[in-house]
Tab-separated table of C-alpha atoms in Angstrom:
chain	number	residue	atom	x	y	z
A	550	GLN	CA	48.444	-8.881	8.886
A	551	VAL	CA	46.651	-10.753	11.451
A	552	GLN	CA	43.206	-11.629	10.838
A	553	LEU	CA	40.561	-13.760	12.502
A	554	VAL	CA	36.497	-13.723	10.888
A	555	GLU	CA	34.141	-15.293	13.168
A	556	SER	CA	30.672	-16.415	11.660
A	557	GLY	CA	27.969	-18.832	12.024
A	558	GLY	CA	26.497	-16.600	14.720
A	559	ALA	CA	22.502	-17.104	15.078
A	560	SER	CA	19.425	-17.327	17.182
A	561	VAL	CA	18.309	-20.460	18.198
A	562	GLN	CA	15.402	-21.832	20.417
A	563	PRO	CA	16.816	-23.377	23.692
A	564	GLY	CA	18.009	-27.189	23.801
A	565	GLY	CA	19.613	-26.815	20.087
A	566	SER	CA	23.221	-26.130	18.166
A	567	LEU	CA	25.324	-24.638	16.852
A	568	ARG	CA	29.159	-24.331	15.463
A	569	LEU	CA	31.235	-21.094	14.804
A	570	SER	CA	34.085	-21.069	12.844
A	571	CYS	CA	37.131	-18.187	13.273
A	572	ALA	CA	39.050	-18.270	9.841
A	573	VAL	CA	42.254	-17.592	10.583
A	574	SER	CA	45.473	-15.786	8.389
A	575	GLY	CA	48.753	-13.706	8.315
A	576	PHE	CA	49.836	-15.705	11.419
A	577	THR	CA	53.825	-15.013	11.168
A	578	GLY	CA	56.040	-17.611	13.675
A	579	ASN	CA	53.549	-20.774	15.379
A	580	ILE	CA	50.763	-19.795	17.340
A	581	TYR	CA	50.748	-20.700	21.189
A	582	THR	CA	47.218	-20.749	22.163
A	583	LEU	CA	43.915	-20.529	20.537
A	584	SER	CA	39.851	-19.510	22.117
A	585	TRP	CA	36.906	-18.407	22.024
A	586	HIS	CA	35.282	-15.770	24.510
A	587	ARG	CA	31.881	-13.900	24.785
A	588	GLN	CA	30.448	-11.464	25.940
A	589	ALA	CA	26.732	-10.562	26.902
A	590	PRO	CA	25.377	-7.396	27.139
A	591	GLY	CA	26.266	-5.335	30.389
A	592	LYS	CA	28.550	-7.477	31.249
A	593	GLU	CA	31.981	-7.828	30.992
A	594	ARG	CA	34.124	-10.723	28.843
A	595	GLU	CA	34.998	-14.546	29.922
A	596	LEU	CA	36.652	-16.962	28.535
A	597	VAL	CA	34.906	-20.280	27.139
A	598	ALA	CA	37.118	-22.108	25.771
A	599	SER	CA	41.185	-22.517	25.439
A	600	MET	CA	43.730	-24.727	23.018
A	601	ALA	CA	47.611	-24.894	22.987
A	602	ALA	CA	47.789	-24.308	19.196
A	603	ASN	CA	48.621	-28.233	19.057
A	604	GLY	CA	45.717	-29.339	20.593
A	605	ALA	CA	45.981	-29.882	24.358
A	606	ASN	CA	45.076	-28.407	27.517
A	607	ARG	CA	41.746	-27.474	26.403
A	608	ASN	CA	40.035	-25.442	29.204
A	609	TYR	CA	36.834	-24.856	29.341
A	610	ALA	CA	34.327	-22.805	31.615
A	611	ASN	CA	32.551	-24.212	35.007
A	612	SER	CA	29.240	-22.889	32.363
A	613	VAL	CA	29.961	-24.823	29.550
A	614	LYS	CA	31.595	-27.457	30.886
A	615	GLY	CA	30.388	-31.083	28.712
A	616	ARG	CA	28.445	-28.873	26.792
A	617	PHE	CA	31.350	-26.548	24.289
A	618	THR	CA	34.106	-27.787	22.219
A	619	ILE	CA	37.059	-26.204	21.181
A	620	SER	CA	38.980	-27.777	18.084
A	621	SER	CA	40.511	-26.594	15.175
A	622	THR	CA	41.375	-28.462	11.587
A	623	ASN	CA	43.380	-27.172	8.979
A	624	GLY	CA	47.126	-26.539	11.277
A	625	ASN	CA	45.884	-24.046	12.890
A	626	THR	CA	43.534	-22.067	9.929
A	627	LEU	CA	40.307	-22.817	11.354
A	628	LEU	CA	38.892	-22.684	14.748
A	629	LEU	CA	35.401	-24.292	15.670
A	630	LEU	CA	33.423	-24.074	18.912
A	631	LEU	CA	30.412	-27.138	19.357
A	632	MET	CA	27.743	-25.535	21.452
A	633	ASN	CA	25.097	-28.047	22.073
A	634	SER	CA	22.383	-27.675	24.199
A	635	LEU	CA	22.464	-23.921	24.390
A	636	ARG	CA	20.395	-22.173	26.981
A	637	PRO	CA	20.105	-18.351	27.296
A	638	GLU	CA	22.028	-17.497	29.222
A	639	ASP	CA	24.524	-18.867	26.473
A	640	THR	CA	22.732	-15.563	24.440
A	641	ALA	CA	26.126	-13.333	23.805
A	642	VAL	CA	28.734	-12.399	20.960
A	643	TYR	CA	31.530	-14.590	20.577
A	644	TYR	CA	35.220	-13.807	20.089
A	645	CYS	CA	38.108	-15.100	18.456
A	646	GLN	CA	41.326	-15.129	19.834
A	647	ALA	CA	45.019	-16.089	18.890
A	648	PHE	CA	47.782	-15.745	20.661
A	649	GLY	CA	51.178	-15.371	19.271
A	650	PRO	CA	54.514	-13.796	18.743
A	651	SER	CA	53.548	-10.731	18.083
A	652	GLY	CA	50.537	-11.129	21.258
A	653	HIS	CA	46.861	-11.454	21.072
A	654	SER	CA	44.166	-10.786	18.426
A	655	TRP	CA	40.619	-10.355	18.038
A	656	GLY	CA	38.085	-11.799	16.050
A	657	GLN	CA	34.790	-8.434	15.299
A	658	GLY	CA	32.507	-11.191	16.532
A	659	THR	CA	29.499	-13.218	16.246
A	660	GLN	CA	25.768	-12.754	17.638
A	661	VAL	CA	24.655	-16.448	19.234
A	662	THR	CA	20.606	-15.068	20.484
A	663	VAL	CA	19.219	-18.832	21.869
A	664	SER	CA	15.714	-17.494	22.788
A	665	SER	CA	11.890	-19.620	22.350
C-alpha cells in the first residue's frame, strides 16, 4: 500500500524558511515523478515543484522560482521541499505527490502559515 506522509509545516514570519518532508513508502515498481502542490483557502490546488525520480527535469511555479528547492534522498523514500524567503501568499496546505505504475498517490497535507 502506497503511503505518503508530510511533515514540517509550521507558522513562520515573512522572510523565514521551512523544510517540508514527505516520507514515501509502499511503492511496487518504479516511481516516475515526485512533486509538491499547495492549496490556499478558497483557491484551487496548484503545482509548486516537480522532478523526475532520477532528479532530472526540476520545474517550479513562477511564484516560487529562486526561493524553493525540491529534492529527494534515500532512494526517493524521502521527498523534501526547502522554502526560503517565505511570503504571506505562500500560506497554504502543502501536499506531496508520487506518480508511479499504479497512478498518482497523495499525502494528507501539512499546513504552512506565513504571517507577522
